[in-house]
Short mmCIF file of C-alpha atoms in Angstrom, two decimals:
data_model
loop_
_atom_site.label_atom_id
_atom_site.label_comp_id
_atom_site.label_asym_id
_atom_site.label_seq_id
_atom_site.Cartn_x
_atom_site.Cartn_y
_atom_site.Cartn_z
CA UNK A 1 10.13 -83.46 65.76
CA UNK A 2 6.83 -83.64 63.99
CA UNK A 3 6.78 -85.73 60.78
CA UNK A 4 4.44 -86.04 57.80
CA UNK A 5 2.57 -82.74 58.31
CA UNK A 6 -0.21 -82.36 55.86
CA UNK A 7 -0.87 -79.17 54.00
CA UNK A 8 -3.92 -78.67 56.17
CA UNK A 9 -1.79 -79.01 59.30
CA UNK A 10 0.69 -76.46 58.01
CA UNK A 11 -2.08 -74.07 57.12
CA UNK A 12 -3.57 -74.47 60.61
CA UNK A 13 -0.20 -73.76 62.25
CA UNK A 14 0.42 -70.73 60.03
CA UNK A 15 -3.02 -69.40 60.85
CA UNK A 16 -2.35 -69.84 64.60
CA UNK A 17 1.03 -68.11 64.22
CA UNK A 18 -0.53 -65.20 62.34
CA UNK A 19 -3.14 -64.89 65.09
CA UNK A 20 -0.40 -64.85 67.74
CA UNK A 21 1.61 -62.28 65.83
CA UNK A 22 -1.51 -60.17 65.38
CA UNK A 23 -2.19 -60.29 69.12
CA UNK A 24 1.41 -59.36 69.87
CA UNK A 25 1.18 -56.45 67.43
CA UNK A 26 -2.02 -55.25 69.12
CA UNK A 27 -0.40 -55.60 72.53
CA UNK A 28 2.61 -53.62 71.33
CA UNK A 29 0.31 -50.95 69.94
CA UNK A 30 -1.60 -50.78 73.24
CA UNK A 31 1.66 -50.67 75.16
CA UNK A 32 2.88 -47.79 72.98
CA UNK A 33 -0.42 -46.01 73.56
CA UNK A 34 -0.11 -46.50 77.33
CA UNK A 35 3.49 -45.27 77.27
CA UNK A 36 2.43 -42.19 75.30
CA UNK A 37 -0.39 -41.52 77.76
CA UNK A 38 2.07 -41.80 80.66
CA UNK A 39 4.49 -39.45 78.90
CA UNK A 40 1.72 -36.90 78.32
CA UNK A 41 0.58 -37.26 81.92
CA UNK A 42 4.13 -36.79 83.22
CA UNK A 43 4.50 -33.71 81.03
CA UNK A 44 1.22 -32.36 82.33
CA UNK A 45 2.32 -32.94 85.93
CA UNK A 46 5.64 -31.27 85.19
CA UNK A 47 3.83 -28.27 83.68
CA UNK A 48 1.48 -28.07 86.66
CA UNK A 49 4.40 -28.23 89.09
CA UNK A 50 6.13 -25.41 87.18
CA UNK A 51 2.91 -23.38 87.27
CA UNK A 52 2.49 -23.97 91.01
CA UNK A 53 6.11 -22.94 91.59
CA UNK A 54 5.55 -19.79 89.54
CA UNK A 55 2.33 -18.95 91.40
CA UNK A 56 4.04 -19.49 94.76
CA UNK A 57 6.85 -17.15 93.72
CA UNK A 58 4.38 -14.51 92.52
CA UNK A 59 2.33 -14.88 95.70
CA UNK A 60 5.45 -14.46 97.84
CA UNK A 61 6.45 -11.36 95.88
CA UNK A 62 2.91 -9.93 96.18
CA UNK A 63 2.83 -10.53 99.94
CA UNK A 64 6.26 -8.94 100.28
CA UNK A 65 5.18 -5.91 98.23
CA UNK A 66 2.02 -5.50 100.33
CA UNK A 67 4.08 -5.77 103.51
CA UNK A 68 6.47 -3.11 102.19
CA UNK A 69 3.58 -0.73 101.54
CA UNK A 70 2.17 -1.35 105.01
CA UNK A 71 5.61 -0.78 106.50
CA UNK A 72 5.97 2.50 104.60
CA UNK A 73 2.64 3.66 106.04
CA UNK A 74 4.17 3.09 109.48
CA UNK A 75 7.30 5.09 108.68
CA UNK A 76 5.87 8.13 110.49
CA UNK A 77 5.50 6.12 113.72
CA UNK A 78 7.57 4.69 116.55
CA UNK A 79 6.90 2.21 119.33
CA UNK A 80 7.71 3.43 122.84
CA UNK A 81 8.07 0.85 125.61
CA UNK A 82 8.30 1.50 129.35
CA UNK A 83 6.32 4.72 129.67
CA UNK A 84 3.58 4.78 132.32
CA UNK A 85 0.43 6.78 131.63
CA UNK A 86 -1.70 6.82 134.77
CA UNK A 87 -5.49 6.45 134.90
CA UNK A 88 -5.64 9.95 136.39
CA UNK A 89 -3.83 11.39 133.36
CA UNK A 90 -6.16 9.51 131.02
CA UNK A 91 -9.19 10.73 132.95
CA UNK A 92 -8.01 14.33 132.75
CA UNK A 93 -6.89 14.44 129.10
CA UNK A 94 -8.45 11.43 127.41
CA UNK A 95 -6.54 8.23 126.67
CA UNK A 96 -4.84 9.12 123.38
CA UNK A 97 -4.09 12.72 124.32
CA UNK A 98 -2.61 11.60 127.66
CA UNK A 99 -0.32 9.16 125.84
CA UNK A 100 0.91 11.79 123.38
CA UNK A 101 1.45 14.51 125.98
CA UNK A 102 3.24 12.25 128.47
CA UNK A 103 5.41 10.64 125.76
CA UNK A 104 6.36 13.98 124.26
CA UNK A 105 7.08 15.82 127.49
CA UNK A 106 8.88 12.96 129.20
CA UNK A 107 10.78 11.25 126.36
CA UNK A 108 10.52 12.80 122.91
CA UNK A 109 11.13 16.47 123.70
CA UNK A 110 14.40 15.89 125.64
CA UNK A 111 15.75 13.90 122.70
CA UNK A 112 14.80 16.65 120.25
CA UNK A 113 16.41 19.31 122.43
CA UNK A 114 19.69 17.40 122.23
CA UNK A 115 19.23 16.94 118.47
CA UNK A 116 18.83 20.73 118.10
CA UNK A 117 21.94 21.37 120.19
CA UNK A 118 23.83 19.07 117.83
CA UNK A 119 22.55 20.95 114.80
CA UNK A 120 20.48 18.04 113.46
CA UNK A 121 17.20 19.97 113.58
CA UNK A 122 16.48 23.71 113.52
CA UNK A 123 13.66 23.96 116.05
CA UNK A 124 12.00 21.88 118.73
CA UNK A 125 8.20 21.72 118.67
CA UNK A 126 6.92 23.56 121.74
CA UNK A 127 4.08 21.12 122.48
CA UNK A 128 3.06 17.54 121.74
CA UNK A 129 0.39 18.55 119.25
CA UNK A 130 3.01 20.26 117.08
CA UNK A 131 5.04 17.06 116.79
CA UNK A 132 2.54 14.21 117.10
CA UNK A 133 -0.68 13.60 115.23
CA UNK A 134 -1.72 10.41 117.00
CA UNK A 135 -0.81 8.06 119.82
CA UNK A 136 -2.28 5.18 121.76
CA UNK A 137 -1.49 2.26 124.04
CA UNK A 138 -1.26 -1.23 122.61
CA UNK A 139 -3.45 -3.90 124.12
CA UNK A 140 -0.78 -6.54 124.70
CA UNK A 141 -0.08 -8.78 127.66
CA UNK A 142 3.30 -8.34 129.30
CA UNK A 143 5.01 -11.17 131.15
CA UNK A 144 5.38 -8.74 134.03
CA UNK A 145 1.88 -7.43 134.87
CA UNK A 146 3.41 -4.33 136.47
CA UNK A 147 5.04 -3.29 133.21
CA UNK A 148 3.16 -0.61 131.27
CA UNK A 149 1.95 -1.54 127.78
CA UNK A 150 3.91 -0.15 124.82
CA UNK A 151 2.64 2.94 123.01
CA UNK A 152 2.49 3.80 119.32
CA UNK A 153 3.27 7.42 118.44
CA UNK A 154 2.66 8.83 114.97
CA UNK A 155 4.64 11.97 114.11
CA UNK A 156 3.50 14.82 111.92
CA UNK A 157 6.94 14.86 110.28
CA UNK A 158 9.11 11.92 109.23
CA UNK A 159 12.12 14.20 109.56
CA UNK A 160 11.41 14.78 113.25
CA UNK A 161 10.60 11.12 113.77
CA UNK A 162 13.91 10.08 112.19
CA UNK A 163 15.78 12.63 114.32
CA UNK A 164 14.35 10.91 117.40
CA UNK A 165 15.48 7.49 116.15
CA UNK A 166 18.98 8.78 115.33
CA UNK A 167 19.45 10.32 118.77
CA UNK A 168 17.57 7.88 121.00
CA UNK A 169 20.65 5.86 121.98
CA UNK A 170 22.47 8.80 123.56
CA UNK A 171 19.69 11.06 124.75
CA UNK A 172 16.69 9.00 125.86
CA UNK A 173 15.91 10.03 129.49
CA UNK A 174 15.84 7.54 132.35
CA UNK A 175 12.55 6.10 133.64
CA UNK A 176 11.03 7.34 136.87
CA UNK A 177 11.78 5.63 140.18
CA UNK A 178 8.29 4.09 140.17
CA UNK A 179 8.80 2.71 136.66
CA UNK A 180 12.18 1.25 137.60
CA UNK A 181 10.59 -0.39 140.63
CA UNK A 182 7.94 -1.89 138.33
CA UNK A 183 10.67 -3.45 136.19
CA UNK A 184 11.31 -0.79 133.52
CA UNK A 185 15.07 -0.74 132.92
CA UNK A 186 14.90 1.95 130.26
CA UNK A 187 12.60 3.54 127.73
CA UNK A 188 12.89 1.71 124.42
CA UNK A 189 12.09 3.49 121.15
CA UNK A 190 11.90 1.40 117.99
CA UNK A 191 10.42 1.60 114.54
CA UNK A 192 6.76 0.64 114.34
CA UNK A 193 6.98 -2.64 112.43
CA UNK A 194 4.34 -4.69 110.66
CA UNK A 195 3.38 -7.93 112.36
CA UNK A 196 5.35 -9.87 109.73
CA UNK A 197 8.52 -7.83 110.21
CA UNK A 198 8.25 -7.82 113.99
CA UNK A 199 7.73 -11.60 114.15
CA UNK A 200 10.75 -12.22 111.92
CA UNK A 201 12.86 -9.73 113.89
CA UNK A 202 12.13 -11.67 117.08
CA UNK A 203 12.86 -15.00 115.36
CA UNK A 204 16.21 -13.74 114.06
CA UNK A 205 17.10 -12.25 117.44
CA UNK A 206 16.40 -15.58 119.14
CA UNK A 207 18.42 -17.65 116.65
CA UNK A 208 21.79 -18.74 118.04
CA UNK A 209 23.42 -18.24 114.63
CA UNK A 210 22.68 -14.50 114.67
CA UNK A 211 24.85 -12.08 116.64
CA UNK A 212 22.86 -8.89 116.18
CA UNK A 213 19.70 -7.78 114.42
CA UNK A 214 17.96 -4.44 113.96
CA UNK A 215 15.84 -2.46 111.49
CA UNK A 216 16.42 0.64 109.41
CA UNK A 217 13.57 2.20 107.45
CA UNK A 218 11.57 -0.94 108.13
CA UNK A 219 14.21 -3.24 106.61
CA UNK A 220 15.57 -6.05 108.75
CA UNK A 221 19.33 -6.23 109.09
CA UNK A 222 21.50 -8.75 110.88
CA UNK A 223 25.06 -9.95 111.44
CA UNK A 224 25.87 -13.66 111.68
CA UNK A 225 27.64 -14.77 114.84
CA UNK A 226 30.53 -16.62 113.15
CA UNK A 227 31.14 -13.99 110.46
CA UNK A 228 34.56 -12.44 111.17
CA UNK A 229 33.92 -9.72 108.56
CA UNK A 230 30.79 -8.56 110.46
CA UNK A 231 28.95 -8.20 107.18
CA UNK A 232 25.56 -6.51 107.47
CA UNK A 233 22.92 -8.59 105.71
CA UNK A 234 19.55 -7.17 104.64
CA UNK A 235 16.45 -9.35 104.56
CA UNK A 236 14.87 -9.00 101.12
CA UNK A 237 11.73 -11.04 101.75
CA UNK A 238 10.34 -11.27 105.31
CA UNK A 239 8.09 -14.20 104.38
CA UNK A 240 11.05 -16.59 104.12
CA UNK A 241 11.91 -18.74 107.12
CA UNK A 242 14.96 -17.98 109.25
CA UNK A 243 16.72 -21.04 107.81
CA UNK A 244 16.01 -19.90 104.25
CA UNK A 245 17.26 -16.38 105.03
CA UNK A 246 20.48 -17.56 106.67
CA UNK A 247 21.10 -20.12 103.90
CA UNK A 248 21.13 -17.34 101.28
CA UNK A 249 24.15 -15.66 102.84
#
């Protein structure tokens, strides 16, 4: 223990202690400033994350709304798969006209005749141009090169179009012998879906957790495989992943 400290020694020690305390106070002040800066930065990051989340939600809703409007514009149309339109028919009538005439005479008109017999419609259009306003082949590659490309048919009346969709299961005619030989098992009539809806429909159909999937008025519906109640679920936003959609149920 130090002995016989002079007044000068004590003064020197006190001065050194004050200097140390001053430095500690400055360090504490700087530390508080740094902590406050970190807090403000964390708050800013939190606000930015909330803003990004909000913008993502709004973007998803906007994309869904745009998809809904595009799907509504397609609600006068159907996709017909399996019908063969020959080059000779296209040469004689023109490509689009040949598609509409062949589709109407071979597939659509027989369905509408049955719908009239059942009292679902009052009259059957006498010719393709009374029922259809447009039609064309899709330029898609089939796995089987002998299979004809699907066709898009746009009806003049949504009522007539919906009558076809309601009655297609029972009254769609059988393909020709040549079409069956080429690999066409049956004519398939479906709603004309947007690319987004069609892609999701295929993804849901291929998922092992889904028993059945279909569309009605452009809305995707499905039943889960292990659901004993067979509840019909409707997809509200087609831009969600299959996992996100199934997790919401």
